[in-house]
Amino acid sequence: AKAMKVYNVPSAFVVPFMASIVPAISAARVRGNALEACDVAERSMRMCTLLCLPMAVGMAVLARPCMAVIYPGSAEQGGVLLTELGIVCYFMTMSLMTNSILPANGNERLPLVSSLLGLVTKIVMTYLFVGNPALNIYGAPLGTLCCYIVMLTTNLIFIARHMARPMNLWRIFGRAGISAGIMGVAAWAVWNLLHGVTGRTTIPFLAAVAAGVTVYAVMIVALHAITKEDMGLIPKGEKIAKWLHIR
C-alpha cells in the first residue's frame, strides 16, 4: 500500500495535462485540420514521456532509499515492489494519455477495446505470476505491467490507423529515453557513492534526486528533446521555455 502511494504520483501530473490536450485535438478536427490534430497528439505523447519517464526511472533506480526516507522502518519488500511499479507507472501514464487522444480524435470506442484486452491480460498474467512460488507477491506488478503494455501497444496501433499520419515514435520516445537513461545512471551513481561513504540514507537520497533532475534537464535541452511549441501545452510553459532557452 505504501509503494502504491508513491507509484500514483506521476498520474497526478498527467490527468490535468490530459484535460488540456483533448479540446486542442477536438478543435483541430472541427476546423478540418487533421494534420494539426496529429501534431497536437504527438506533442502530447512527447510531453507525457518527458514528464513521466524520468519519474519512472528515478522511482525504479532509487526505490529502496525512497521507501526508507518516506516510510522509515518499512519492509524490505516495499523497495522491490516500488522498483517494479516504477517501470509500470510510465506505461500506465502513457496508456491514460493515448486513451484520451483516441476519443478526442473521434474514436470513442477504441479505448474500450484496448482496456478490455489489458484487463484480460492482467487477469491471466497475474494468475500465472502470483501463482509462481518464485515470484509470489512480486508477480502482481508484473501482471499490471503486461496489462499496460498491451493497452499502450493497442492504442498506438489504433492511433497509427485512424489519425491522418503515423506518429514519429523516435521523437516521442527516443531522445527522452536517452535522457532518462543517463539520468538514472547518474542518480544511481550518486546514491551509491554517498551512501557508501556516509552510511546515511536521507542526504544521499536527496543528493541523488537533485543530481538526477539536473542531469535530465541538461540532457533534454542538449538533445533538443523538447521544443518551445511543446512547452506551450503546459501552464507557464512559454516562460519556462524562455528561461531554459528552449527554441
PDB file of C-alpha atoms in Angstrom:
ATOM      1  CA  ALA A   1       0.000   0.000   0.000  1.00  0.00           C
ATOM      2  CA  LYS A   2       2.876   2.408   0.794  1.00  0.00           C
ATOM      3  CA  ALA A   3       4.584   1.663  -2.530  1.00  0.00           C
ATOM      4  CA  MET A   4       1.288   2.253  -4.339  1.00  0.00           C
ATOM      5  CA  LYS A   5       1.048   5.791  -2.938  1.00  0.00           C
ATOM      6  CA  VAL A   6       4.421   6.669  -4.459  1.00  0.00           C
ATOM      7  CA  TYR A   7       3.516   4.855  -7.687  1.00  0.00           C
ATOM      8  CA  ASN A   8       0.404   7.012  -8.162  1.00  0.00           C
ATOM      9  CA  VAL A   9       2.328  10.325  -8.077  1.00  0.00           C
ATOM     10  CA  PRO A  10       3.084  10.543 -11.850  1.00  0.00           C
ATOM     11  CA  SER A  11      -0.583  10.133 -12.759  1.00  0.00           C
ATOM     12  CA  ALA A  12      -1.329  13.293 -10.759  1.00  0.00           C
ATOM     13  CA  PHE A  13       0.729  15.209 -13.331  1.00  0.00           C
ATOM     14  CA  VAL A  14      -0.885  13.545 -16.334  1.00  0.00           C
ATOM     15  CA  VAL A  15      -4.589  13.936 -15.505  1.00  0.00           C
ATOM     16  CA  PRO A  16      -4.622  17.779 -15.588  1.00  0.00           C
ATOM     17  CA  PHE A  17      -2.450  17.676 -18.703  1.00  0.00           C
ATOM     18  CA  MET A  18      -4.962  15.412 -20.474  1.00  0.00           C
ATOM     19  CA  ALA A  19      -7.720  17.934 -19.755  1.00  0.00           C
ATOM     20  CA  SER A  20      -5.905  20.497 -21.918  1.00  0.00           C
ATOM     21  CA  ILE A  21      -4.991  18.319 -24.886  1.00  0.00           C
ATOM     22  CA  VAL A  22      -8.442  16.802 -25.518  1.00  0.00           C
ATOM     23  CA  PRO A  23     -10.091  20.118 -26.509  1.00  0.00           C
ATOM     24  CA  ALA A  24      -6.992  21.073 -28.541  1.00  0.00           C
ATOM     25  CA  ILE A  25      -7.255  17.919 -30.675  1.00  0.00           C
ATOM     26  CA  SER A  26     -11.044  18.225 -30.941  1.00  0.00           C
ATOM     27  CA  ALA A  27     -10.775  21.865 -32.016  1.00  0.00           C
ATOM     28  CA  ALA A  28      -8.315  20.959 -34.765  1.00  0.00           C
ATOM     29  CA  ARG A  29     -10.693  18.290 -36.044  1.00  0.00           C
ATOM     30  CA  VAL A  30     -13.628  20.722 -36.012  1.00  0.00           C
ATOM     31  CA  ARG A  31     -11.573  23.113 -38.150  1.00  0.00           C
ATOM     32  CA  GLY A  32     -10.946  20.228 -40.554  1.00  0.00           C
ATOM     33  CA  ASN A  33      -7.216  20.257 -39.894  1.00  0.00           C
ATOM     34  CA  ALA A  34      -6.406  16.593 -39.369  1.00  0.00           C
ATOM     35  CA  LEU A  35      -2.651  17.159 -39.551  1.00  0.00           C
ATOM     36  CA  GLU A  36      -2.811  19.733 -36.755  1.00  0.00           C
ATOM     37  CA  ALA A  37      -4.695  17.189 -34.638  1.00  0.00           C
ATOM     38  CA  CYS A  38      -1.858  14.721 -35.283  1.00  0.00           C
ATOM     39  CA  ASP A  39       0.739  17.308 -34.315  1.00  0.00           C
ATOM     40  CA  VAL A  40      -1.044  18.044 -31.009  1.00  0.00           C
ATOM     41  CA  ALA A  41      -1.399  14.325 -30.274  1.00  0.00           C
ATOM     42  CA  GLU A  42       2.301  13.718 -30.967  1.00  0.00           C
ATOM     43  CA  ARG A  43       3.390  16.658 -28.816  1.00  0.00           C
ATOM     44  CA  SER A  44       1.093  15.444 -26.036  1.00  0.00           C
ATOM     45  CA  MET A  45       2.654  11.988 -26.020  1.00  0.00           C
ATOM     46  CA  ARG A  46       6.115  13.522 -26.146  1.00  0.00           C
ATOM     47  CA  MET A  47       5.344  15.790 -23.175  1.00  0.00           C
ATOM     48  CA  CYS A  48       3.896  12.846 -21.245  1.00  0.00           C
ATOM     49  CA  THR A  49       7.093  10.906 -21.892  1.00  0.00           C
ATOM     50  CA  LEU A  50       9.287  13.852 -20.922  1.00  0.00           C
ATOM     51  CA  LEU A  51       7.379  14.327 -17.661  1.00  0.00           C
ATOM     52  CA  CYS A  52       6.702  10.758 -16.573  1.00  0.00           C
ATOM     53  CA  LEU A  53       9.590   8.671 -17.908  1.00  0.00           C
ATOM     54  CA  PRO A  54      12.195  10.313 -15.624  1.00  0.00           C
ATOM     55  CA  MET A  55       9.834   9.828 -12.664  1.00  0.00           C
ATOM     56  CA  ALA A  56       9.508   6.157 -13.566  1.00  0.00           C
ATOM     57  CA  VAL A  57      13.257   5.674 -13.982  1.00  0.00           C
ATOM     58  CA  GLY A  58      14.037   7.568 -10.788  1.00  0.00           C
ATOM     59  CA  MET A  59      11.431   5.586  -8.888  1.00  0.00           C
ATOM     60  CA  ALA A  60      12.856   2.298 -10.108  1.00  0.00           C
ATOM     61  CA  VAL A  61      16.518   3.220  -9.524  1.00  0.00           C
ATOM     62  CA  LEU A  62      16.032   4.835  -6.095  1.00  0.00           C
ATOM     63  CA  ALA A  63      13.153   2.668  -4.876  1.00  0.00           C
ATOM     64  CA  ARG A  64      14.790   1.347  -1.718  1.00  0.00           C
ATOM     65  CA  PRO A  65      16.164   4.647  -0.372  1.00  0.00           C
ATOM     66  CA  CYS A  66      12.895   6.334  -1.382  1.00  0.00           C
ATOM     67  CA  MET A  67      10.871   3.929   0.747  1.00  0.00           C
ATOM     68  CA  ALA A  68      13.368   4.230   3.605  1.00  0.00           C
ATOM     69  CA  VAL A  69      13.129   8.044   3.601  1.00  0.00           C
ATOM     70  CA  ILE A  70       9.364   8.396   3.116  1.00  0.00           C
ATOM     71  CA  TYR A  71       8.363   5.396   5.225  1.00  0.00           C
ATOM     72  CA  PRO A  72      11.114   4.708   7.785  1.00  0.00           C
ATOM     73  CA  GLY A  73      11.094   1.162   9.039  1.00  0.00           C
ATOM     74  CA  SER A  74       9.047  -0.146   6.110  1.00  0.00           C
ATOM     75  CA  ALA A  75       9.514  -3.747   4.990  1.00  0.00           C
ATOM     76  CA  GLU A  76      12.285  -4.604   2.554  1.00  0.00           C
ATOM     77  CA  GLN A  77       9.710  -5.931   0.100  1.00  0.00           C
ATOM     78  CA  GLY A  78       8.400  -2.387  -0.387  1.00  0.00           C
ATOM     79  CA  GLY A  79      11.560  -1.305  -2.187  1.00  0.00           C
ATOM     80  CA  VAL A  80      11.440  -4.279  -4.546  1.00  0.00           C
ATOM     81  CA  LEU A  81       7.774  -3.697  -5.313  1.00  0.00           C
ATOM     82  CA  LEU A  82       8.379   0.011  -5.927  1.00  0.00           C
ATOM     83  CA  THR A  83      11.157  -0.848  -8.392  1.00  0.00           C
ATOM     84  CA  GLU A  84       8.663  -2.911 -10.375  1.00  0.00           C
ATOM     85  CA  LEU A  85       5.922  -0.303 -10.016  1.00  0.00           C
ATOM     86  CA  GLY A  86       8.306   2.409 -11.179  1.00  0.00           C
ATOM     87  CA  ILE A  87       8.555   0.634 -14.528  1.00  0.00           C
ATOM     88  CA  VAL A  88       4.788   0.097 -14.587  1.00  0.00           C
ATOM     89  CA  CYS A  89       3.922   3.746 -13.940  1.00  0.00           C
ATOM     90  CA  TYR A  90       5.303   5.007 -17.256  1.00  0.00           C
ATOM     91  CA  PHE A  91       3.240   2.552 -19.281  1.00  0.00           C
ATOM     92  CA  MET A  92       0.233   3.407 -17.124  1.00  0.00           C
ATOM     93  CA  THR A  93       0.519   7.152 -17.730  1.00  0.00           C
ATOM     94  CA  MET A  94       1.071   6.688 -21.462  1.00  0.00           C
ATOM     95  CA  SER A  95      -1.961   4.392 -21.610  1.00  0.00           C
ATOM     96  CA  LEU A  96      -4.027   7.120 -19.941  1.00  0.00           C
ATOM     97  CA  MET A  97      -2.726   9.688 -22.414  1.00  0.00           C
ATOM     98  CA  THR A  98      -3.462   7.589 -25.502  1.00  0.00           C
ATOM     99  CA  ASN A  99      -6.876   6.695 -24.052  1.00  0.00           C
ATOM    100  CA  SER A 100      -7.626  10.439 -24.133  1.00  0.00           C
ATOM    101  CA  ILE A 101      -6.220  11.064 -27.611  1.00  0.00           C
ATOM    102  CA  LEU A 102      -8.423   8.470 -29.316  1.00  0.00           C
ATOM    103  CA  PRO A 103     -11.807   9.876 -28.161  1.00  0.00           C
ATOM    104  CA  ALA A 104     -10.611  13.415 -28.915  1.00  0.00           C
ATOM    105  CA  ASN A 105      -9.959  12.207 -32.465  1.00  0.00           C
ATOM    106  CA  GLY A 106     -13.494  10.815 -32.722  1.00  0.00           C
ATOM    107  CA  ASN A 107     -12.648   7.188 -31.899  1.00  0.00           C
ATOM    108  CA  GLU A 108     -14.596   6.844 -28.656  1.00  0.00           C
ATOM    109  CA  ARG A 109     -14.984   3.061 -28.664  1.00  0.00           C
ATOM    110  CA  LEU A 110     -11.397   2.081 -29.329  1.00  0.00           C
ATOM    111  CA  PRO A 111     -10.116   2.718 -25.762  1.00  0.00           C
ATOM    112  CA  LEU A 112     -12.753   0.250 -24.570  1.00  0.00           C
ATOM    113  CA  VAL A 113     -11.200  -2.416 -26.792  1.00  0.00           C
ATOM    114  CA  SER A 114      -7.665  -1.749 -25.560  1.00  0.00           C
ATOM    115  CA  SER A 115      -8.839  -1.589 -21.935  1.00  0.00           C
ATOM    116  CA  LEU A 116     -10.632  -4.922 -22.297  1.00  0.00           C
ATOM    117  CA  LEU A 117      -7.541  -6.522 -23.812  1.00  0.00           C
ATOM    118  CA  GLY A 118      -5.438  -5.086 -20.996  1.00  0.00           C
ATOM    119  CA  LEU A 119      -7.851  -6.361 -18.350  1.00  0.00           C
ATOM    120  CA  VAL A 120      -7.832  -9.895 -19.754  1.00  0.00           C
ATOM    121  CA  THR A 121      -4.029  -9.787 -19.949  1.00  0.00           C
ATOM    122  CA  LYS A 122      -3.782  -8.604 -16.346  1.00  0.00           C
ATOM    123  CA  ILE A 123      -6.065 -11.360 -15.033  1.00  0.00           C
ATOM    124  CA  VAL A 124      -4.220 -14.114 -16.901  1.00  0.00           C
ATOM    125  CA  MET A 125      -0.681 -12.893 -16.240  1.00  0.00           C
ATOM    126  CA  THR A 126      -1.302 -12.037 -12.589  1.00  0.00           C
ATOM    127  CA  TYR A 127      -2.705 -15.531 -12.049  1.00  0.00           C
ATOM    128  CA  LEU A 128       0.374 -17.066 -13.660  1.00  0.00           C
ATOM    129  CA  PHE A 129       2.937 -14.801 -11.964  1.00  0.00           C
ATOM    130  CA  VAL A 130       1.457 -14.744  -8.456  1.00  0.00           C
ATOM    131  CA  GLY A 131       0.873 -18.494  -8.619  1.00  0.00           C
ATOM    132  CA  ASN A 132       4.590 -18.980  -9.232  1.00  0.00           C
ATOM    133  CA  PRO A 133       6.218 -19.644  -5.820  1.00  0.00           C
ATOM    134  CA  ALA A 134       9.444 -17.993  -7.017  1.00  0.00           C
ATOM    135  CA  LEU A 135       7.589 -14.705  -7.584  1.00  0.00           C
ATOM    136  CA  ASN A 136       4.559 -14.759  -5.288  1.00  0.00           C
ATOM    137  CA  ILE A 137       3.577 -11.157  -4.396  1.00  0.00           C
ATOM    138  CA  TYR A 138       6.285  -9.764  -6.678  1.00  0.00           C
ATOM    139  CA  GLY A 139       4.324 -11.151  -9.615  1.00  0.00           C
ATOM    140  CA  ALA A 140       1.396  -8.747  -9.111  1.00  0.00           C
ATOM    141  CA  PRO A 141       3.194  -5.681 -10.535  1.00  0.00           C
ATOM    142  CA  LEU A 142       4.445  -7.801 -13.441  1.00  0.00           C
ATOM    143  CA  GLY A 143       0.859  -8.689 -14.321  1.00  0.00           C
ATOM    144  CA  THR A 144      -0.042  -4.990 -14.187  1.00  0.00           C
ATOM    145  CA  LEU A 145       2.964  -4.179 -16.394  1.00  0.00           C
ATOM    146  CA  CYS A 146       1.781  -6.675 -19.021  1.00  0.00           C
ATOM    147  CA  CYS A 147      -1.675  -5.115 -18.854  1.00  0.00           C
ATOM    148  CA  TYR A 148      -0.470  -1.590 -19.613  1.00  0.00           C
ATOM    149  CA  ILE A 149       1.999  -2.725 -22.276  1.00  0.00           C
ATOM    150  CA  VAL A 150      -0.870  -4.393 -24.130  1.00  0.00           C
ATOM    151  CA  MET A 151      -3.089  -1.321 -23.683  1.00  0.00           C
ATOM    152  CA  LEU A 152      -0.433   1.103 -24.873  1.00  0.00           C
ATOM    153  CA  THR A 153       0.608  -1.038 -27.841  1.00  0.00           C
ATOM    154  CA  THR A 154      -3.012  -1.468 -28.911  1.00  0.00           C
ATOM    155  CA  ASN A 155      -3.687   2.258 -28.592  1.00  0.00           C
ATOM    156  CA  LEU A 156      -0.592   3.121 -30.640  1.00  0.00           C
ATOM    157  CA  ILE A 157      -1.801   0.759 -33.377  1.00  0.00           C
ATOM    158  CA  PHE A 158      -5.233   2.419 -33.305  1.00  0.00           C
ATOM    159  CA  ILE A 159      -3.660   5.891 -33.463  1.00  0.00           C
ATOM    160  CA  ALA A 160      -1.496   4.855 -36.423  1.00  0.00           C
ATOM    161  CA  ARG A 161      -4.549   3.523 -38.274  1.00  0.00           C
ATOM    162  CA  HIS A 162      -7.076   6.264 -37.520  1.00  0.00           C
ATOM    163  CA  MET A 163      -5.105   9.507 -37.489  1.00  0.00           C
ATOM    164  CA  ALA A 164      -4.065  11.423 -40.602  1.00  0.00           C
ATOM    165  CA  ARG A 165      -0.420  10.402 -40.317  1.00  0.00           C
ATOM    166  CA  PRO A 166       1.653   7.968 -38.213  1.00  0.00           C
ATOM    167  CA  MET A 167       3.271   9.260 -35.048  1.00  0.00           C
ATOM    168  CA  ASN A 168       7.037   9.802 -35.074  1.00  0.00           C
ATOM    169  CA  LEU A 169       7.968   7.297 -32.373  1.00  0.00           C
ATOM    170  CA  TRP A 170      11.607   8.424 -32.243  1.00  0.00           C
ATOM    171  CA  ARG A 171      10.534  11.985 -31.431  1.00  0.00           C
ATOM    172  CA  ILE A 172       8.161  10.681 -28.779  1.00  0.00           C
ATOM    173  CA  PHE A 173      10.372   8.109 -27.080  1.00  0.00           C
ATOM    174  CA  GLY A 174      13.934   8.331 -28.396  1.00  0.00           C
ATOM    175  CA  ARG A 175      15.593  11.448 -27.017  1.00  0.00           C
ATOM    176  CA  ALA A 176      13.586  11.386 -23.808  1.00  0.00           C
ATOM    177  CA  GLY A 177      14.558   7.746 -23.303  1.00  0.00           C
ATOM    178  CA  ILE A 178      18.267   8.516 -23.735  1.00  0.00           C
ATOM    179  CA  SER A 179      17.997  11.469 -21.335  1.00  0.00           C
ATOM    180  CA  ALA A 180      16.131   9.430 -18.725  1.00  0.00           C
ATOM    181  CA  GLY A 181      18.624   6.560 -19.022  1.00  0.00           C
ATOM    182  CA  ILE A 182      21.609   8.845 -18.416  1.00  0.00           C
ATOM    183  CA  MET A 183      19.706  10.491 -15.559  1.00  0.00           C
ATOM    184  CA  GLY A 184      19.073   7.090 -13.968  1.00  0.00           C
ATOM    185  CA  VAL A 185      22.751   6.150 -14.149  1.00  0.00           C
ATOM    186  CA  ALA A 186      23.749   9.491 -12.589  1.00  0.00           C
ATOM    187  CA  ALA A 187      21.230   9.215  -9.762  1.00  0.00           C
ATOM    188  CA  TRP A 188      22.210   5.608  -9.029  1.00  0.00           C
ATOM    189  CA  ALA A 189      25.934   6.501  -9.014  1.00  0.00           C
ATOM    190  CA  VAL A 190      25.477   9.483  -6.665  1.00  0.00           C
ATOM    191  CA  TRP A 191      23.321   7.446  -4.280  1.00  0.00           C
ATOM    192  CA  ASN A 192      25.735   4.524  -4.092  1.00  0.00           C
ATOM    193  CA  LEU A 193      28.790   6.751  -3.744  1.00  0.00           C
ATOM    194  CA  LEU A 194      27.405   8.949  -0.965  1.00  0.00           C
ATOM    195  CA  HIS A 195      25.626   6.117   0.834  1.00  0.00           C
ATOM    196  CA  GLY A 196      28.802   4.051   0.773  1.00  0.00           C
ATOM    197  CA  VAL A 197      30.864   6.926   2.155  1.00  0.00           C
ATOM    198  CA  THR A 198      28.450   8.277   4.785  1.00  0.00           C
ATOM    199  CA  GLY A 199      26.357   5.225   5.626  1.00  0.00           C
ATOM    200  CA  ARG A 200      23.342   7.539   5.774  1.00  0.00           C
ATOM    201  CA  THR A 201      20.149   7.456   3.729  1.00  0.00           C
ATOM    202  CA  THR A 202      18.341  10.794   3.597  1.00  0.00           C
ATOM    203  CA  ILE A 203      21.124  13.129   2.436  1.00  0.00           C
ATOM    204  CA  PRO A 204      22.498  10.722  -0.208  1.00  0.00           C
ATOM    205  CA  PHE A 205      18.942  10.147  -1.448  1.00  0.00           C
ATOM    206  CA  LEU A 206      18.208  13.865  -1.764  1.00  0.00           C
ATOM    207  CA  ALA A 207      21.568  14.433  -3.454  1.00  0.00           C
ATOM    208  CA  ALA A 208      20.824  11.621  -5.905  1.00  0.00           C
ATOM    209  CA  VAL A 209      17.422  13.140  -6.714  1.00  0.00           C
ATOM    210  CA  ALA A 210      18.989  16.577  -7.231  1.00  0.00           C
ATOM    211  CA  ALA A 211      21.706  15.106  -9.457  1.00  0.00           C
ATOM    212  CA  GLY A 212      19.121  13.213 -11.492  1.00  0.00           C
ATOM    213  CA  VAL A 213      16.931  16.281 -12.022  1.00  0.00           C
ATOM    214  CA  THR A 214      19.925  18.403 -13.039  1.00  0.00           C
ATOM    215  CA  VAL A 215      21.321  15.824 -15.459  1.00  0.00           C
ATOM    216  CA  TYR A 216      17.900  15.231 -17.011  1.00  0.00           C
ATOM    217  CA  ALA A 217      17.252  18.959 -17.518  1.00  0.00           C
ATOM    218  CA  VAL A 218      20.638  19.394 -19.167  1.00  0.00           C
ATOM    219  CA  MET A 219      20.172  16.349 -21.403  1.00  0.00           C
ATOM    220  CA  ILE A 220      16.708  17.216 -22.752  1.00  0.00           C
ATOM    221  CA  VAL A 221      17.908  20.715 -23.638  1.00  0.00           C
ATOM    222  CA  ALA A 222      21.192  19.471 -25.141  1.00  0.00           C
ATOM    223  CA  LEU A 223      19.445  16.783 -27.223  1.00  0.00           C
ATOM    224  CA  HIS A 224      16.607  19.145 -28.225  1.00  0.00           C
ATOM    225  CA  ALA A 225      14.145  16.621 -26.847  1.00  0.00           C
ATOM    226  CA  ILE A 226      11.639  19.405 -26.208  1.00  0.00           C
ATOM    227  CA  THR A 227      10.654  22.468 -28.200  1.00  0.00           C
ATOM    228  CA  LYS A 228       9.088  25.808 -27.357  1.00  0.00           C
ATOM    229  CA  GLU A 229       5.938  24.626 -29.105  1.00  0.00           C
ATOM    230  CA  ASP A 230       5.797  21.576 -26.820  1.00  0.00           C
ATOM    231  CA  MET A 231       6.094  23.775 -23.748  1.00  0.00           C
ATOM    232  CA  GLY A 232       3.002  25.678 -24.869  1.00  0.00           C
ATOM    233  CA  LEU A 233       0.918  22.649 -23.844  1.00  0.00           C
ATOM    234  CA  ILE A 234       1.647  23.157 -20.137  1.00  0.00           C
ATOM    235  CA  PRO A 235       0.783  26.092 -17.857  1.00  0.00           C
ATOM    236  CA  LYS A 236       3.516  28.784 -17.859  1.00  0.00           C
ATOM    237  CA  GLY A 237       5.314  26.657 -20.430  1.00  0.00           C
ATOM    238  CA  GLU A 238       6.405  29.571 -22.607  1.00  0.00           C
ATOM    239  CA  LYS A 239       8.016  31.350 -19.659  1.00  0.00           C
ATOM    240  CA  ILE A 240       9.825  28.155 -18.635  1.00  0.00           C
ATOM    241  CA  ALA A 241      10.993  27.653 -22.235  1.00  0.00           C
ATOM    242  CA  LYS A 242      12.362  31.184 -22.339  1.00  0.00           C
ATOM    243  CA  TRP A 243      14.161  30.686 -19.020  1.00  0.00           C
ATOM    244  CA  LEU A 244      15.726  27.399 -20.230  1.00  0.00           C
ATOM    245  CA  HIS A 245      16.495  28.861 -23.680  1.00  0.00           C
ATOM    246  CA  ILE A 246      14.350  26.219 -25.371  1.00  0.00           C
ATOM    247  CA  ARG A 247      13.574  27.041 -29.004  1.00  0.00           C
TER     248      ARG A 247
END
